[in-house]
Amino acid sequence: MQISPVLWQFLTKWLTSSALWPDQASTIAPWADALYIFLWLMTVVGVILVGALVLTFAIRYRKERHPEAVQIEGSTLLEATWTIIPLGIFLFVFVWGAWLYFRIYNPPADAMQVYVVGKQWMWKAEHPGGQHEINALHVPSGRPVQLTMISQDVFHSYSIPAFRVKREVIPGRYTTVWFNATKPGTYHLFCTQYCGTLHSGMIGEITVMDPADYQKWTEESTSGMSLAQNGERLFASLGCISCHSGNATASGPNLAGVYGSKIKMDDGTEQVATDGFLRDVILNPSQHVPYGYKPIMPTYQGQISEEGLIDLVEYIKGLKTNYRVQQTLDTSKSDDAAPITPVASQKVTQ
């Protein structure tokens, strides 16, 4: 007999600790809990108030005391009171919730970047330094961390209850969320969007470490190449380097410093070169033609995995000059132009 991993964690951890909600392990958690508790208290007060009024009116206007119905005229002051006070409370909650929402979904400029790819039924995290994790995520405490997420197949939802963050992970589009973990420890990771038969097994762990321990972990867990380095290799192997060399005669636009800038398109509109825009250009170039260029770029739809797209985007984001592009281009040209020495003559010279 098998038991769902989620149910097993509930029985062994949540019920045994008798916690009403998870630990507050991020800077945003106390604010989210404060709003939740306020709404809960307002609900309790509303239930008590309405229940008390119903009970009072039921006793005061019962049939024995009023056998005949009496017409009672309304009170403008009373109606204005029970309209204005709830409206004020609702507006207060709206402003509070909007402030909390924008705080959760607008990461600081210095946030550490981590990419997450969701697929049936696992989470894959990729750090810019080349560290890769499956159903796990290591982060330092006291430092903002931004997650840029995308799904490889169906809708998922990345949820860390202890951090009070949850974000939908959507096919074909990047979504982001950020947090600042405050307490070293291990916390639950869930998919909270039903995504298929093994949805309940799509779980993992978030490990928060002291900055020194995290630095040690990154040094011991690196795959040897950063995401940008992998992207540079892809950029050259796919032939992108021939059109995006940065030369005046190049058939493609210069990509150095393009990330975050505004690009004028052939249809007269302007687009900001975000992560999602760069990804979409790679997959659907005919829909994003820069002004002054022809739509000759081929699509790479189905030829590059989501991990490969992340590598390419990370490489373009860090491309400030065309120095390395020119180096690679010159090297490839010299290799093509180098004469091929017959094997027999090589043996003679040796």
Short mmCIF file of C-alpha atoms in Angstrom, two decimals:
data_model
loop_
_atom_site.label_atom_id
_atom_site.label_comp_id
_atom_site.label_asym_id
_atom_site.label_seq_id
_atom_site.Cartn_x
_atom_site.Cartn_y
_atom_site.Cartn_z
CA MET A 1 0.00 0.00 0.00
CA GLN A 2 1.41 3.37 -1.01
CA ILE A 3 0.62 6.74 0.52
CA SER A 4 0.85 10.14 -1.14
CA PRO A 5 4.12 11.95 -0.26
CA VAL A 6 2.14 15.10 0.52
CA LEU A 7 -0.20 13.22 2.88
CA TRP A 8 2.77 11.55 4.53
CA GLN A 9 4.44 14.89 5.21
CA PHE A 10 1.16 16.21 6.58
CA LEU A 11 0.79 13.29 8.98
CA THR A 12 4.40 13.17 10.15
CA LYS A 13 5.25 16.87 10.34
CA TRP A 14 2.28 19.20 10.25
CA LEU A 15 -0.03 17.26 12.59
CA THR A 16 2.73 16.35 15.05
CA SER A 17 3.82 19.96 15.38
CA SER A 18 0.18 21.15 15.53
CA ALA A 19 1.12 24.34 13.70
CA LEU A 20 -1.73 26.52 12.48
CA TRP A 21 0.52 27.75 9.67
CA PRO A 22 4.15 27.24 8.61
CA ASP A 23 7.12 29.09 10.08
CA GLN A 24 7.72 32.67 9.03
CA ALA A 25 10.98 32.20 7.15
CA SER A 26 11.10 35.24 4.83
CA THR A 27 10.86 38.99 5.11
CA ILE A 28 7.44 39.04 3.46
CA ALA A 29 5.92 36.30 5.66
CA PRO A 30 4.99 38.52 8.65
CA TRP A 31 3.27 41.03 6.35
CA ALA A 32 1.30 38.30 4.58
CA ASP A 33 0.28 36.78 7.93
CA ALA A 34 -0.76 40.17 9.27
CA LEU A 35 -3.15 40.66 6.34
CA TYR A 36 -4.47 37.12 6.71
CA ILE A 37 -5.07 37.56 10.46
CA PHE A 38 -6.79 40.91 9.86
CA LEU A 39 -9.16 39.33 7.32
CA TRP A 40 -9.80 36.44 9.70
CA LEU A 41 -10.60 38.82 12.58
CA MET A 42 -12.87 40.93 10.38
CA THR A 43 -14.71 37.75 9.39
CA VAL A 44 -15.14 36.71 13.04
CA VAL A 45 -16.35 40.18 14.01
CA GLY A 46 -18.79 40.20 11.08
CA VAL A 47 -20.18 36.76 11.99
CA ILE A 48 -20.61 37.75 15.66
CA LEU A 49 -22.20 41.09 14.76
CA VAL A 50 -24.67 39.61 12.26
CA GLY A 51 -25.47 36.70 14.58
CA ALA A 52 -26.10 39.05 17.50
CA LEU A 53 -28.41 41.26 15.42
CA VAL A 54 -30.35 38.26 14.10
CA LEU A 55 -30.78 36.91 17.63
CA THR A 56 -31.78 40.31 19.02
CA PHE A 57 -34.35 41.00 16.31
CA ALA A 58 -35.72 37.46 16.56
CA ILE A 59 -36.39 37.94 20.27
CA ARG A 60 -37.57 41.55 20.10
CA TYR A 61 -39.91 41.12 17.16
CA ARG A 62 -41.16 37.62 17.87
CA LYS A 63 -44.81 36.77 17.17
CA GLU A 64 -45.92 36.90 20.84
CA ARG A 65 -44.84 40.54 21.15
CA HIS A 66 -45.92 41.64 17.68
CA PRO A 67 -48.83 39.52 16.46
CA GLU A 68 -49.54 42.11 13.81
CA ALA A 69 -46.86 43.25 11.36
CA VAL A 70 -45.77 46.86 11.82
CA GLN A 71 -44.30 49.00 9.07
CA ILE A 72 -40.91 50.39 10.14
CA GLU A 73 -39.49 53.23 8.08
CA GLY A 74 -35.79 53.14 7.20
CA SER A 75 -33.11 55.40 8.67
CA THR A 76 -30.89 57.31 6.26
CA LEU A 77 -28.18 57.69 8.93
CA LEU A 78 -28.21 53.97 9.69
CA GLU A 79 -28.04 53.01 6.00
CA ALA A 80 -25.19 55.46 5.38
CA THR A 81 -23.32 54.07 8.40
CA TRP A 82 -23.48 50.42 7.34
CA THR A 83 -22.50 51.43 3.79
CA ILE A 84 -19.60 53.78 4.53
CA ILE A 85 -17.91 51.71 7.28
CA PRO A 86 -17.73 48.44 5.27
CA LEU A 87 -16.65 50.39 2.18
CA GLY A 88 -13.82 51.97 4.17
CA ILE A 89 -12.73 48.56 5.46
CA PHE A 90 -12.81 47.06 1.95
CA LEU A 91 -10.75 49.94 0.52
CA PHE A 92 -8.26 49.62 3.37
CA VAL A 93 -7.85 45.89 2.68
CA PHE A 94 -7.56 46.56 -1.06
CA VAL A 95 -4.73 49.07 -0.58
CA TRP A 96 -3.00 46.76 1.90
CA GLY A 97 -3.31 43.77 -0.46
CA ALA A 98 -2.15 45.77 -3.50
CA TRP A 99 0.89 47.05 -1.59
CA LEU A 100 1.73 43.48 -0.54
CA TYR A 101 1.20 42.16 -4.07
CA PHE A 102 3.54 44.70 -5.67
CA ARG A 103 6.11 44.09 -2.97
CA ILE A 104 6.06 40.35 -3.65
CA TYR A 105 6.20 40.58 -7.45
CA ASN A 106 8.73 43.45 -7.83
CA PRO A 107 12.18 42.11 -6.90
CA PRO A 108 15.03 44.38 -5.80
CA ALA A 109 17.56 45.32 -8.46
CA ASP A 110 20.32 43.39 -6.68
CA ALA A 111 18.35 40.14 -6.35
CA MET A 112 20.22 36.92 -7.07
CA GLN A 113 18.87 35.23 -10.22
CA VAL A 114 17.83 31.57 -10.28
CA TYR A 115 15.99 29.87 -13.16
CA VAL A 116 13.34 27.20 -12.55
CA VAL A 117 11.93 24.82 -15.17
CA GLY A 118 8.82 22.85 -14.24
CA LYS A 119 7.99 19.59 -15.98
CA GLN A 120 5.90 16.52 -15.23
CA TRP A 121 6.69 15.85 -12.46
CA MET A 122 9.78 17.60 -11.18
CA TRP A 123 11.38 20.97 -10.58
CA LYS A 124 14.75 21.81 -12.10
CA ALA A 125 16.64 24.82 -10.72
CA GLU A 126 19.57 26.38 -12.56
CA HIS A 127 21.95 28.85 -10.94
CA PRO A 128 23.90 31.32 -13.12
CA GLY A 129 27.15 29.80 -11.84
CA GLY A 130 26.29 26.42 -13.38
CA GLN A 131 24.80 24.65 -10.37
CA HIS A 132 21.83 22.40 -11.23
CA GLU A 133 19.30 20.96 -8.80
CA ILE A 134 16.33 18.58 -9.09
CA ASN A 135 13.39 19.07 -6.68
CA ALA A 136 15.64 21.20 -4.49
CA LEU A 137 16.88 24.75 -4.19
CA HIS A 138 19.78 26.08 -2.11
CA VAL A 139 19.72 29.80 -1.32
CA PRO A 140 21.60 32.08 1.09
CA SER A 141 19.87 33.75 4.00
CA GLY A 142 19.60 37.52 4.11
CA ARG A 143 19.84 37.99 0.35
CA PRO A 144 16.99 38.63 -2.13
CA VAL A 145 16.50 35.76 -4.58
CA GLN A 146 14.50 36.13 -7.80
CA LEU A 147 13.07 33.04 -9.45
CA THR A 148 12.47 33.21 -13.20
CA MET A 149 10.23 30.25 -14.02
CA ILE A 150 8.74 28.50 -17.03
CA SER A 151 6.98 25.20 -17.68
CA GLN A 152 8.10 22.67 -20.26
CA ASP A 153 4.68 21.03 -20.61
CA VAL A 154 1.55 21.98 -18.57
CA PHE A 155 0.59 24.54 -15.95
CA HIS A 156 2.36 24.19 -12.60
CA SER A 157 2.52 26.36 -9.48
CA TYR A 158 5.68 26.93 -7.44
CA SER A 159 4.75 27.27 -3.77
CA ILE A 160 6.95 27.74 -0.69
CA PRO A 161 4.53 28.06 2.26
CA ALA A 162 7.19 29.11 4.79
CA PHE A 163 8.12 32.06 2.56
CA ARG A 164 4.46 32.89 1.77
CA VAL A 165 5.17 32.90 -1.97
CA LYS A 166 3.33 31.07 -4.73
CA ARG A 167 3.61 31.68 -8.44
CA GLU A 168 2.05 30.03 -11.49
CA VAL A 169 4.54 28.39 -13.85
CA ILE A 170 3.21 28.67 -17.40
CA PRO A 171 4.27 27.03 -20.69
CA GLY A 172 5.84 29.46 -23.16
CA ARG A 173 6.12 32.40 -20.78
CA TYR A 174 8.45 33.46 -18.00
CA THR A 175 6.95 34.32 -14.62
CA THR A 176 8.91 35.69 -11.67
CA VAL A 177 8.69 35.81 -7.91
CA TRP A 178 11.21 36.75 -5.24
CA PHE A 179 11.87 36.24 -1.56
CA ASN A 180 14.44 37.03 1.10
CA ALA A 181 14.90 34.04 3.40
CA THR A 182 15.61 34.94 7.03
CA LYS A 183 16.07 31.62 8.84
CA PRO A 184 18.55 28.88 7.83
CA GLY A 185 16.83 25.52 7.59
CA THR A 186 14.92 23.21 5.24
CA TYR A 187 11.45 24.10 4.00
CA HIS A 188 8.76 22.45 1.88
CA LEU A 189 8.32 23.05 -1.84
CA PHE A 190 5.03 22.11 -3.50
CA CYS A 191 3.29 22.25 -6.86
CA THR A 192 -0.15 23.64 -6.00
CA GLN A 193 -1.63 23.41 -9.51
CA TYR A 194 -2.98 20.00 -10.52
CA CYS A 195 -0.68 18.89 -13.32
CA GLY A 196 -1.40 15.21 -13.91
CA THR A 197 -1.47 11.81 -12.28
CA LEU A 198 1.74 12.28 -10.26
CA HIS A 199 0.98 15.83 -9.18
CA SER A 200 1.14 14.92 -5.47
CA GLY A 201 4.72 13.72 -5.93
CA MET A 202 5.93 17.00 -7.43
CA ILE A 203 7.49 18.20 -4.19
CA GLY A 204 10.92 19.26 -3.04
CA GLU A 205 12.95 21.09 -0.44
CA ILE A 206 14.27 24.62 -0.10
CA THR A 207 17.53 24.74 1.87
CA VAL A 208 18.42 28.12 3.36
CA MET A 209 22.08 28.41 4.31
CA ASP A 210 24.34 30.97 5.93
CA PRO A 211 26.14 33.06 3.27
CA ALA A 212 29.48 31.38 4.01
CA ASP A 213 27.98 27.88 3.79
CA TYR A 214 26.16 28.81 0.60
CA GLN A 215 29.40 30.06 -0.96
CA LYS A 216 31.05 26.76 -0.08
CA TRP A 217 28.10 24.85 -1.57
CA THR A 218 28.30 26.77 -4.87
CA GLU A 219 32.01 26.02 -5.17
CA GLU A 220 31.47 22.32 -4.54
CA SER A 221 28.37 21.97 -6.73
CA THR A 222 29.39 23.76 -9.92
CA SER A 223 29.25 21.81 -13.16
CA GLY A 224 32.35 23.61 -14.44
CA MET A 225 30.59 26.03 -16.77
CA SER A 226 28.21 28.87 -16.03
CA LEU A 227 24.90 29.32 -17.86
CA ALA A 228 26.42 32.21 -19.82
CA GLN A 229 29.34 30.02 -20.92
CA ASN A 230 26.95 27.30 -22.07
CA GLY A 231 24.99 29.98 -23.90
CA GLU A 232 28.13 31.24 -25.61
CA ARG A 233 28.83 27.77 -26.97
CA LEU A 234 25.26 27.47 -28.22
CA PHE A 235 25.47 30.93 -29.76
CA ALA A 236 28.47 29.83 -31.81
CA SER A 237 27.31 26.29 -32.65
CA LEU A 238 23.90 27.46 -33.89
CA GLY A 239 25.50 29.98 -36.25
CA CYS A 240 24.09 33.04 -34.46
CA ILE A 241 27.57 34.53 -34.39
CA SER A 242 27.69 35.02 -38.16
CA CYS A 243 24.67 37.36 -38.24
CA HIS A 244 25.08 39.03 -34.84
CA SER A 245 28.79 39.85 -34.99
CA GLY A 246 28.32 43.53 -34.26
CA ASN A 247 29.85 44.58 -37.59
CA ALA A 248 28.20 47.33 -39.62
CA THR A 249 27.67 44.90 -42.49
CA ALA A 250 26.11 42.17 -40.31
CA SER A 251 22.69 40.93 -41.37
CA GLY A 252 21.44 40.85 -37.78
CA PRO A 253 21.34 43.54 -35.07
CA ASN A 254 24.13 44.09 -32.58
CA LEU A 255 23.32 42.26 -29.33
CA ALA A 256 25.94 43.91 -27.14
CA GLY A 257 24.13 45.85 -24.43
CA VAL A 258 20.73 45.05 -25.91
CA TYR A 259 19.31 43.57 -22.70
CA GLY A 260 17.00 46.02 -20.95
CA SER A 261 17.07 48.51 -23.83
CA LYS A 262 14.19 49.62 -26.06
CA ILE A 263 14.23 48.20 -29.58
CA LYS A 264 12.39 49.83 -32.47
CA MET A 265 10.56 47.18 -34.46
CA ASP A 266 9.73 47.00 -38.15
CA ASP A 267 6.03 47.65 -37.42
CA GLY A 268 6.84 50.94 -35.69
CA THR A 269 6.41 49.73 -32.13
CA GLU A 270 9.05 49.65 -29.40
CA GLN A 271 9.85 46.56 -27.36
CA VAL A 272 11.91 46.25 -24.18
CA ALA A 273 14.50 43.48 -24.39
CA THR A 274 13.46 41.43 -21.35
CA ASP A 275 14.14 37.76 -20.70
CA GLY A 276 10.78 36.80 -22.16
CA PHE A 277 11.23 38.98 -25.24
CA LEU A 278 14.66 37.50 -26.03
CA ARG A 279 13.26 33.98 -25.64
CA ASP A 280 10.34 34.73 -27.93
CA VAL A 281 12.63 36.26 -30.58
CA ILE A 282 14.69 33.05 -30.68
CA LEU A 283 11.58 30.92 -31.13
CA ASN A 284 9.45 33.28 -33.25
CA PRO A 285 11.83 35.65 -35.07
CA SER A 286 9.39 36.47 -37.87
CA GLN A 287 7.06 38.13 -35.33
CA HIS A 288 9.81 40.36 -33.95
CA VAL A 289 11.73 41.99 -36.80
CA PRO A 290 13.92 44.96 -35.75
CA TYR A 291 13.67 48.15 -37.78
CA GLY A 292 16.07 48.20 -40.73
CA TYR A 293 16.54 44.42 -40.90
CA LYS A 294 14.99 41.73 -43.05
CA PRO A 295 13.05 38.78 -41.60
CA ILE A 296 15.70 36.21 -42.49
CA MET A 297 16.38 34.73 -39.07
CA PRO A 298 15.28 31.06 -38.91
CA THR A 299 13.14 29.77 -36.07
CA TYR A 300 14.69 27.51 -33.46
CA GLN A 301 11.33 26.17 -32.32
CA GLY A 302 11.77 22.54 -31.26
CA GLN A 303 15.55 22.68 -31.69
CA ILE A 304 16.48 24.12 -28.30
CA SER A 305 15.32 22.92 -24.90
CA GLU A 306 14.08 25.33 -22.23
CA GLU A 307 17.43 24.91 -20.48
CA GLY A 308 19.22 25.86 -23.72
CA LEU A 309 17.03 28.93 -24.12
CA ILE A 310 17.87 29.98 -20.57
CA ASP A 311 21.58 29.61 -21.39
CA LEU A 312 21.26 31.74 -24.53
CA VAL A 313 19.28 34.45 -22.76
CA GLU A 314 21.78 34.50 -19.90
CA TYR A 315 24.64 34.88 -22.39
CA ILE A 316 22.92 37.76 -24.23
CA LYS A 317 22.12 39.48 -20.93
CA GLY A 318 25.81 39.58 -20.05
CA LEU A 319 27.00 40.60 -23.53
CA LYS A 320 28.30 44.13 -22.99
CA THR A 321 30.78 44.28 -25.91
CA ASN A 322 31.49 42.26 -29.05
CA TYR A 323 35.08 41.48 -28.09
CA ARG A 324 34.53 37.76 -27.44
CA VAL A 325 32.18 37.50 -30.41
CA GLN A 326 34.88 38.87 -32.69
CA GLN A 327 37.46 36.55 -31.13
CA THR A 328 35.30 33.50 -31.78
CA LEU A 329 34.46 34.70 -35.29
CA ASP A 330 38.13 35.34 -36.15
CA THR A 331 39.10 31.93 -34.75
CA SER A 332 36.48 30.14 -36.82
CA LYS A 333 37.55 32.01 -39.96
CA SER A 334 41.20 31.14 -39.42
CA ASP A 335 40.29 27.50 -38.88
CA ASP A 336 38.31 27.48 -42.14
CA ALA A 337 41.14 29.16 -44.03
CA ALA A 338 43.91 26.95 -42.66
CA PRO A 339 45.34 24.64 -45.35
CA ILE A 340 44.85 20.93 -44.83
CA THR A 341 48.19 19.12 -44.76
CA PRO A 342 48.12 15.59 -46.18
CA VAL A 343 48.74 12.88 -43.65
CA ALA A 344 51.71 11.52 -45.60
CA SER A 345 53.51 14.86 -45.61
CA GLN A 346 52.89 15.21 -41.91
CA LYS A 347 54.69 11.96 -41.30
CA VAL A 348 57.61 13.13 -43.42
CA THR A 349 58.01 16.41 -41.53
CA GLN A 350 57.87 14.60 -38.26
#
